[in-house]
PDB file of C-alpha atoms in Angstrom:
ATOM      1  CA  ASN B   1     -10.387   0.679  18.193  1.00  0.00           C
ATOM      2  CA  ALA B   2      -6.861   1.982  17.754  1.00  0.00           C
ATOM      3  CA  GLY B   3      -6.659   0.319  14.338  1.00  0.00           C
ATOM      4  CA  VAL B   4      -3.141  -0.555  13.178  1.00  0.00           C
ATOM      5  CA  THR B   5      -0.345   0.813  15.343  1.00  0.00           C
ATOM      6  CA  GLN B   6       3.358   0.831  14.557  1.00  0.00           C
ATOM      7  CA  THR B   7       6.317   1.584  16.774  1.00  0.00           C
ATOM      8  CA  PRO B   8       8.701   3.308  16.638  1.00  0.00           C
ATOM      9  CA  LYS B   9       7.766   6.175  14.286  1.00  0.00           C
ATOM     10  CA  PHE B  10      11.405   6.972  13.553  1.00  0.00           C
ATOM     11  CA  GLN B  11      14.599   4.953  13.993  1.00  0.00           C
ATOM     12  CA  VAL B  12      18.251   5.425  13.100  1.00  0.00           C
ATOM     13  CA  LEU B  13      20.469   2.349  13.028  1.00  0.00           C
ATOM     14  CA  LYS B  14      24.096   1.716  12.287  1.00  0.00           C
ATOM     15  CA  THR B  15      25.070  -0.859   9.681  1.00  0.00           C
ATOM     16  CA  GLY B  16      25.065  -4.322  11.228  1.00  0.00           C
ATOM     17  CA  GLN B  17      22.683  -3.540  14.081  1.00  0.00           C
ATOM     18  CA  SER B  18      19.500  -5.516  14.517  1.00  0.00           C
ATOM     19  CA  MET B  19      16.089  -4.311  15.555  1.00  0.00           C
ATOM     20  CA  THR B  20      12.402  -5.180  15.533  1.00  0.00           C
ATOM     21  CA  LEU B  21       9.658  -3.013  14.082  1.00  0.00           C
ATOM     22  CA  GLN B  22       6.424  -3.555  15.985  1.00  0.00           C
ATOM     23  CA  CYS B  23       2.970  -3.800  14.439  1.00  0.00           C
ATOM     24  CA  ALA B  24      -0.267  -4.446  16.316  1.00  0.00           C
ATOM     25  CA  GLN B  25      -3.931  -4.396  15.379  1.00  0.00           C
ATOM     26  CA  ASP B  26      -7.005  -4.619  17.590  1.00  0.00           C
ATOM     27  CA  MET B  27      -9.555  -5.453  14.890  1.00  0.00           C
ATOM     28  CA  ASN B  28      -9.127  -9.248  15.040  1.00  0.00           C
ATOM     29  CA  HIS B  29      -7.978  -9.301  11.408  1.00  0.00           C
ATOM     30  CA  GLU B  30      -6.553 -12.534  10.049  1.00  0.00           C
ATOM     31  CA  TYR B  31      -4.403 -11.007   7.320  1.00  0.00           C
ATOM     32  CA  MET B  32      -1.342  -8.877   8.083  1.00  0.00           C
ATOM     33  CA  SER B  33       1.421  -7.603   5.803  1.00  0.00           C
ATOM     34  CA  TRP B  34       4.638  -5.611   5.829  1.00  0.00           C
ATOM     35  CA  TYR B  35       5.572  -3.252   2.984  1.00  0.00           C
ATOM     36  CA  ARG B  36       8.466  -0.928   2.366  1.00  0.00           C
ATOM     37  CA  GLN B  37       8.112   2.316   0.441  1.00  0.00           C
ATOM     38  CA  ASP B  38      11.037   3.826  -1.408  1.00  0.00           C
ATOM     39  CA  PRO B  39      10.932   7.055  -3.435  1.00  0.00           C
ATOM     40  CA  GLY B  40       9.471   6.529  -6.897  1.00  0.00           C
ATOM     41  CA  MET B  41       8.982   2.775  -6.383  1.00  0.00           C
ATOM     42  CA  GLY B  42       5.614   2.572  -4.654  1.00  0.00           C
ATOM     43  CA  LEU B  43       5.168  -0.034  -1.922  1.00  0.00           C
ATOM     44  CA  ARG B  44       6.728  -3.476  -2.120  1.00  0.00           C
ATOM     45  CA  LEU B  45       5.567  -6.458  -0.095  1.00  0.00           C
ATOM     46  CA  ILE B  46       8.159  -7.895   2.308  1.00  0.00           C
ATOM     47  CA  HIS B  47       6.274 -10.624   4.217  1.00  0.00           C
ATOM     48  CA  TYR B  48       2.673 -11.424   4.911  1.00  0.00           C
ATOM     49  CA  SER B  49       0.558 -13.653   7.143  1.00  0.00           C
ATOM     50  CA  VAL B  50      -2.876 -15.181   6.603  1.00  0.00           C
ATOM     51  CA  GLY B  51      -3.319 -16.096  10.263  1.00  0.00           C
ATOM     52  CA  ALA B  52      -1.544 -16.829  13.523  1.00  0.00           C
ATOM     53  CA  GLY B  53       1.319 -19.255  12.970  1.00  0.00           C
ATOM     54  CA  ILE B  54       1.337 -18.773   9.177  1.00  0.00           C
ATOM     55  CA  THR B  55       3.735 -16.478   7.324  1.00  0.00           C
ATOM     56  CA  ASP B  56       5.035 -16.278   3.783  1.00  0.00           C
ATOM     57  CA  GLN B  57       7.486 -14.255   1.729  1.00  0.00           C
ATOM     58  CA  GLY B  58       6.537 -11.351  -0.454  1.00  0.00           C
ATOM     59  CA  GLU B  59       8.467  -9.625  -3.200  1.00  0.00           C
ATOM     60  CA  VAL B  60      11.504  -8.420  -1.192  1.00  0.00           C
ATOM     61  CA  PRO B  61      11.967 -10.698   1.869  1.00  0.00           C
ATOM     62  CA  ASN B  62      15.770 -10.856   2.063  1.00  0.00           C
ATOM     63  CA  GLY B  63      17.223  -9.412   5.269  1.00  0.00           C
ATOM     64  CA  TYR B  64      13.906  -9.553   7.146  1.00  0.00           C
ATOM     65  CA  ASN B  65      12.229 -12.095   9.392  1.00  0.00           C
ATOM     66  CA  VAL B  66       8.673 -12.231  10.687  1.00  0.00           C
ATOM     67  CA  SER B  67       6.625 -14.338  13.061  1.00  0.00           C
ATOM     68  CA  ARG B  68       2.925 -14.389  13.951  1.00  0.00           C
ATOM     69  CA  SER B  69       2.423 -15.940  17.354  1.00  0.00           C
ATOM     70  CA  THR B  70      -0.823 -14.053  17.995  1.00  0.00           C
ATOM     71  CA  THR B  71      -3.564 -12.613  15.796  1.00  0.00           C
ATOM     72  CA  GLU B  72      -2.817  -9.108  17.084  1.00  0.00           C
ATOM     73  CA  ASP B  73       0.942  -8.794  16.549  1.00  0.00           C
ATOM     74  CA  PHE B  74       3.172  -9.092  13.494  1.00  0.00           C
ATOM     75  CA  PRO B  75       6.728  -7.903  14.250  1.00  0.00           C
ATOM     76  CA  LEU B  76       9.314  -7.386  11.511  1.00  0.00           C
ATOM     77  CA  ARG B  77      12.935  -8.147  12.418  1.00  0.00           C
ATOM     78  CA  LEU B  78      15.967  -6.719  10.675  1.00  0.00           C
ATOM     79  CA  LEU B  79      18.765  -9.178  11.326  1.00  0.00           C
ATOM     80  CA  SER B  80      21.771  -7.062  10.299  1.00  0.00           C
ATOM     81  CA  ALA B  81      20.770  -3.636   9.048  1.00  0.00           C
ATOM     82  CA  ALA B  82      22.191  -2.369   5.759  1.00  0.00           C
ATOM     83  CA  PRO B  83      21.948   1.110   4.151  1.00  0.00           C
ATOM     84  CA  SER B  84      19.760  -0.445   1.421  1.00  0.00           C
ATOM     85  CA  GLN B  85      17.123  -1.008   4.092  1.00  0.00           C
ATOM     86  CA  THR B  86      16.675   2.715   4.627  1.00  0.00           C
ATOM     87  CA  SER B  87      13.000   3.162   3.831  1.00  0.00           C
ATOM     88  CA  VAL B  88       9.557   3.798   5.233  1.00  0.00           C
ATOM     89  CA  TYR B  89       7.934   0.616   6.506  1.00  0.00           C
ATOM     90  CA  PHE B  90       4.171   0.123   6.552  1.00  0.00           C
ATOM     91  CA  CYS B  91       2.218  -2.588   8.274  1.00  0.00           C
ATOM     92  CA  ALA B  92      -1.293  -3.420   7.089  1.00  0.00           C
ATOM     93  CA  SER B  93      -4.078  -5.686   8.292  1.00  0.00           C
ATOM     94  CA  SER B  94      -7.328  -6.850   6.736  1.00  0.00           C
ATOM     95  CA  PRO B  95     -10.293  -9.043   7.625  1.00  0.00           C
ATOM     96  CA  ASN B  96     -10.433 -10.560   4.146  1.00  0.00           C
ATOM     97  CA  PRO B  97      -8.468 -10.528   0.890  1.00  0.00           C
ATOM     98  CA  TYR B  98     -10.303  -7.422  -0.317  1.00  0.00           C
ATOM     99  CA  GLU B  99      -9.425  -4.643   2.103  1.00  0.00           C
ATOM    100  CA  GLN B 100      -6.291  -3.175   3.631  1.00  0.00           C
ATOM    101  CA  TYR B 101      -5.932  -0.964   6.694  1.00  0.00           C
ATOM    102  CA  PHE B 102      -2.513   0.648   6.904  1.00  0.00           C
ATOM    103  CA  GLY B 103      -0.578   1.821   9.929  1.00  0.00           C
ATOM    104  CA  PRO B 104       1.121   5.253  10.005  1.00  0.00           C
ATOM    105  CA  GLY B 105       4.557   3.883   9.081  1.00  0.00           C
ATOM    106  CA  THR B 106       8.058   3.690  10.563  1.00  0.00           C
ATOM    107  CA  ARG B 107      10.776   5.792   8.962  1.00  0.00           C
ATOM    108  CA  LEU B 108      14.063   3.894   9.208  1.00  0.00           C
ATOM    109  CA  THR B 109      17.511   5.265   8.384  1.00  0.00           C
ATOM    110  CA  VAL B 110      20.551   2.987   8.325  1.00  0.00           C
ATOM    111  CA  THR B 111      23.916   4.778   8.330  1.00  0.00           C
TER     112      THR B 111
ATOM    113  CA  LYS C   1       5.996 -10.610 -12.949  1.00  0.00           C
ATOM    114  CA  GLN C   2       3.281  -8.014 -12.518  1.00  0.00           C
ATOM    115  CA  GLU C   3       4.358  -4.405 -13.023  1.00  0.00           C
ATOM    116  CA  VAL C   4       2.160  -1.417 -12.263  1.00  0.00           C
ATOM    117  CA  THR C   5       2.850   2.014 -13.743  1.00  0.00           C
ATOM    118  CA  GLN C   6       1.235   5.336 -12.912  1.00  0.00           C
ATOM    119  CA  ILE C   7       1.389   8.340 -15.186  1.00  0.00           C
ATOM    120  CA  PRO C   8       1.961  11.185 -14.584  1.00  0.00           C
ATOM    121  CA  ALA C   9       4.269  10.985 -11.577  1.00  0.00           C
ATOM    122  CA  ALA C  10       3.217  14.492 -10.546  1.00  0.00           C
ATOM    123  CA  LEU C  11       0.361  16.785 -11.486  1.00  0.00           C
ATOM    124  CA  SER C  12      -0.504  20.364 -10.560  1.00  0.00           C
ATOM    125  CA  VAL C  13      -3.957  21.776 -11.387  1.00  0.00           C
ATOM    126  CA  PRO C  14      -6.018  24.817 -10.386  1.00  0.00           C
ATOM    127  CA  GLU C  15      -8.937  24.303  -8.053  1.00  0.00           C
ATOM    128  CA  GLY C  16     -12.186  23.262  -9.735  1.00  0.00           C
ATOM    129  CA  GLU C  17     -10.649  21.260 -12.570  1.00  0.00           C
ATOM    130  CA  ASN C  18     -11.731  17.742 -13.393  1.00  0.00           C
ATOM    131  CA  LEU C  19      -8.754  15.438 -13.681  1.00  0.00           C
ATOM    132  CA  VAL C  20      -7.802  11.875 -14.572  1.00  0.00           C
ATOM    133  CA  LEU C  21      -5.051   9.765 -13.050  1.00  0.00           C
ATOM    134  CA  ASN C  22      -3.839   6.751 -14.989  1.00  0.00           C
ATOM    135  CA  CYS C  23      -2.730   3.302 -13.888  1.00  0.00           C
ATOM    136  CA  SER C  24      -1.559   0.464 -16.135  1.00  0.00           C
ATOM    137  CA  PHE C  25      -0.594  -3.111 -15.291  1.00  0.00           C
ATOM    138  CA  THR C  26       1.190  -5.752 -17.349  1.00  0.00           C
ATOM    139  CA  ASP C  27      -0.645  -8.934 -16.292  1.00  0.00           C
ATOM    140  CA  SER C  28      -4.409  -8.791 -16.833  1.00  0.00           C
ATOM    141  CA  ALA C  29      -5.012 -11.828 -14.580  1.00  0.00           C
ATOM    142  CA  ILE C  30      -5.890  -9.778 -11.514  1.00  0.00           C
ATOM    143  CA  TYR C  31      -8.404 -10.387  -8.749  1.00  0.00           C
ATOM    144  CA  ASN C  32      -9.152  -6.724  -8.095  1.00  0.00           C
ATOM    145  CA  LEU C  33      -7.640  -3.249  -8.232  1.00  0.00           C
ATOM    146  CA  GLN C  34      -7.560  -0.704  -5.451  1.00  0.00           C
ATOM    147  CA  TRP C  35      -6.927   3.055  -5.366  1.00  0.00           C
ATOM    148  CA  PHE C  36      -5.365   4.597  -2.266  1.00  0.00           C
ATOM    149  CA  ARG C  37      -4.644   8.084  -1.055  1.00  0.00           C
ATOM    150  CA  GLN C  38      -1.504   8.916   0.927  1.00  0.00           C
ATOM    151  CA  ASP C  39      -0.993  12.207   2.727  1.00  0.00           C
ATOM    152  CA  PRO C  40       2.578  13.316   3.520  1.00  0.00           C
ATOM    153  CA  GLY C  41       4.032  11.377   6.441  1.00  0.00           C
ATOM    154  CA  LYS C  42       0.919   9.268   6.797  1.00  0.00           C
ATOM    155  CA  GLY C  43      -0.254   5.783   5.945  1.00  0.00           C
ATOM    156  CA  LEU C  44      -2.536   4.833   3.071  1.00  0.00           C
ATOM    157  CA  THR C  45      -6.284   5.268   2.993  1.00  0.00           C
ATOM    158  CA  SER C  46      -8.368   3.112   0.674  1.00  0.00           C
ATOM    159  CA  LEU C  47     -10.521   5.110  -1.752  1.00  0.00           C
ATOM    160  CA  LEU C  48     -12.079   2.628  -4.140  1.00  0.00           C
ATOM    161  CA  LEU C  49     -11.839  -1.088  -4.834  1.00  0.00           C
ATOM    162  CA  ILE C  50     -12.908  -2.575  -8.174  1.00  0.00           C
ATOM    163  CA  GLN C  51     -13.374  -6.294  -8.563  1.00  0.00           C
ATOM    164  CA  SER C  52     -12.071  -7.831 -11.793  1.00  0.00           C
ATOM    165  CA  SER C  53     -15.646  -8.424 -12.979  1.00  0.00           C
ATOM    166  CA  GLN C  54     -16.603  -4.758 -12.513  1.00  0.00           C
ATOM    167  CA  ARG C  55     -16.077  -1.838 -14.884  1.00  0.00           C
ATOM    168  CA  GLU C  56     -16.272   1.064 -12.436  1.00  0.00           C
ATOM    169  CA  GLN C  57     -16.848   2.212  -8.874  1.00  0.00           C
ATOM    170  CA  THR C  58     -17.946   5.611  -7.619  1.00  0.00           C
ATOM    171  CA  SER C  59     -17.594   7.371  -4.291  1.00  0.00           C
ATOM    172  CA  GLY C  60     -18.623  11.006  -4.092  1.00  0.00           C
ATOM    173  CA  ARG C  61     -16.482  13.024  -6.507  1.00  0.00           C
ATOM    174  CA  LEU C  62     -14.308  10.003  -7.310  1.00  0.00           C
ATOM    175  CA  ASN C  63     -14.897   7.513 -10.095  1.00  0.00           C
ATOM    176  CA  ALA C  64     -12.569   4.634 -10.867  1.00  0.00           C
ATOM    177  CA  SER C  65     -12.798   2.568 -14.026  1.00  0.00           C
ATOM    178  CA  LEU C  66     -11.192  -0.732 -14.916  1.00  0.00           C
ATOM    179  CA  ASP C  67     -10.443  -2.233 -18.327  1.00  0.00           C
ATOM    180  CA  LYS C  68      -8.866  -5.529 -17.371  1.00  0.00           C
ATOM    181  CA  SER C  69      -8.249  -6.739 -20.918  1.00  0.00           C
ATOM    182  CA  SER C  70      -6.144  -3.703 -21.773  1.00  0.00           C
ATOM    183  CA  GLY C  71      -4.508  -3.524 -18.346  1.00  0.00           C
ATOM    184  CA  ARG C  72      -5.713  -0.038 -17.503  1.00  0.00           C
ATOM    185  CA  SER C  73      -7.524   1.804 -14.748  1.00  0.00           C
ATOM    186  CA  THR C  74      -8.322   5.488 -14.356  1.00  0.00           C
ATOM    187  CA  LEU C  75      -9.257   7.544 -11.326  1.00  0.00           C
ATOM    188  CA  TYR C  76     -11.434  10.520 -12.200  1.00  0.00           C
ATOM    189  CA  ILE C  77     -11.663  13.364  -9.682  1.00  0.00           C
ATOM    190  CA  ALA C  78     -14.431  15.863 -10.327  1.00  0.00           C
ATOM    191  CA  ALA C  79     -14.277  19.518  -9.279  1.00  0.00           C
ATOM    192  CA  SER C  80     -10.896  19.202  -7.580  1.00  0.00           C
ATOM    193  CA  GLN C  81     -10.266  20.938  -4.246  1.00  0.00           C
ATOM    194  CA  PRO C  82      -7.055  21.878  -2.393  1.00  0.00           C
ATOM    195  CA  GLY C  83      -7.915  19.145   0.123  1.00  0.00           C
ATOM    196  CA  ASP C  84      -7.479  16.595  -2.659  1.00  0.00           C
ATOM    197  CA  SER C  85      -3.742  17.323  -2.697  1.00  0.00           C
ATOM    198  CA  ALA C  86      -2.014  14.036  -1.876  1.00  0.00           C
ATOM    199  CA  THR C  87      -0.293  11.086  -3.531  1.00  0.00           C
ATOM    200  CA  TYR C  88      -2.623   8.630  -5.220  1.00  0.00           C
ATOM    201  CA  LEU C  89      -1.545   5.011  -5.531  1.00  0.00           C
ATOM    202  CA  CYS C  90      -3.106   2.176  -7.447  1.00  0.00           C
ATOM    203  CA  ALA C  91      -2.481  -1.461  -6.588  1.00  0.00           C
ATOM    204  CA  VAL C  92      -3.545  -4.763  -8.096  1.00  0.00           C
ATOM    205  CA  ARG C  93      -4.296  -7.891  -6.143  1.00  0.00           C
ATOM    206  CA  ARG C  94      -3.106 -11.135  -7.704  1.00  0.00           C
ATOM    207  CA  ASP C  95      -5.630 -13.492  -6.133  1.00  0.00           C
ATOM    208  CA  ASN C  96      -7.832 -13.903  -3.076  1.00  0.00           C
ATOM    209  CA  ALA C  97      -5.437 -16.176  -1.249  1.00  0.00           C
ATOM    210  CA  GLY C  98      -2.700 -14.136   0.350  1.00  0.00           C
ATOM    211  CA  ASN C  99      -3.748 -10.524  -0.024  1.00  0.00           C
ATOM    212  CA  MET C 100      -0.608  -9.661  -1.984  1.00  0.00           C
ATOM    213  CA  LEU C 101      -0.784  -6.218  -3.564  1.00  0.00           C
ATOM    214  CA  THR C 102       1.497  -4.874  -6.301  1.00  0.00           C
ATOM    215  CA  PHE C 103       1.668  -1.086  -6.191  1.00  0.00           C
ATOM    216  CA  GLY C 104       2.387   1.569  -8.756  1.00  0.00           C
ATOM    217  CA  GLY C 105       4.790   4.400  -7.988  1.00  0.00           C
ATOM    218  CA  GLY C 106       1.990   6.884  -7.366  1.00  0.00           C
ATOM    219  CA  THR C 107       0.878  10.242  -8.755  1.00  0.00           C
ATOM    220  CA  ARG C 108       1.584  13.273  -6.569  1.00  0.00           C
ATOM    221  CA  LEU C 109      -1.317  15.697  -6.995  1.00  0.00           C
ATOM    222  CA  MET C 110      -1.270  19.361  -6.072  1.00  0.00           C
ATOM    223  CA  VAL C 111      -4.505  21.345  -6.354  1.00  0.00           C
ATOM    224  CA  LYS C 112      -3.855  25.079  -6.170  1.00  0.00           C
ATOM    225  CA  PRO C 113      -6.462  27.450  -4.687  1.00  0.00           C
TER     226      PRO C 113
END
């Protein structure tokens, strides 16, 4: 198993550009989540999904969209990038509400 | 709104010391609490998970305790080693429905040889 994979590892965007951060897992996990990590603030939940076709907002959802058309994939879309979205983004998956398996992260800079 | 605080933010100790990392949370109505380790430039690795009905969990040189009523958890690392150098994060889970975790800011640990 590859576990949780994220692409790209690094990305630089200009203000106003859009892009999609990819997340995939090959463990057949129902639960998937997106977090952002900013210095000194820990991780904050952006969006999460409890299964294919079901998504919900987390703590900081504004400026981001998600969809879950398959169990394996959970892409995060930035509609119009802003400097405040400069952060490290982590995707996680889990088979139940008790465990989390994190991907390696995507470091995003918006100029 | 749940808030999770970790003190200290950074800690430097000589190799071999026993140490304690602290985590506090404002809302005691949690489902469970989880400790993670994060190495620079990497994702998070789960270390220990304590259910709300439990008082402690142990794994090797690590021991995590939970006092839900006072909103506190500690991670005890025995006989620290340079390989323990990393950032340690605690997170609380609100319920068993959506897997939503609220994280603390982390403690950056440096163990010097």
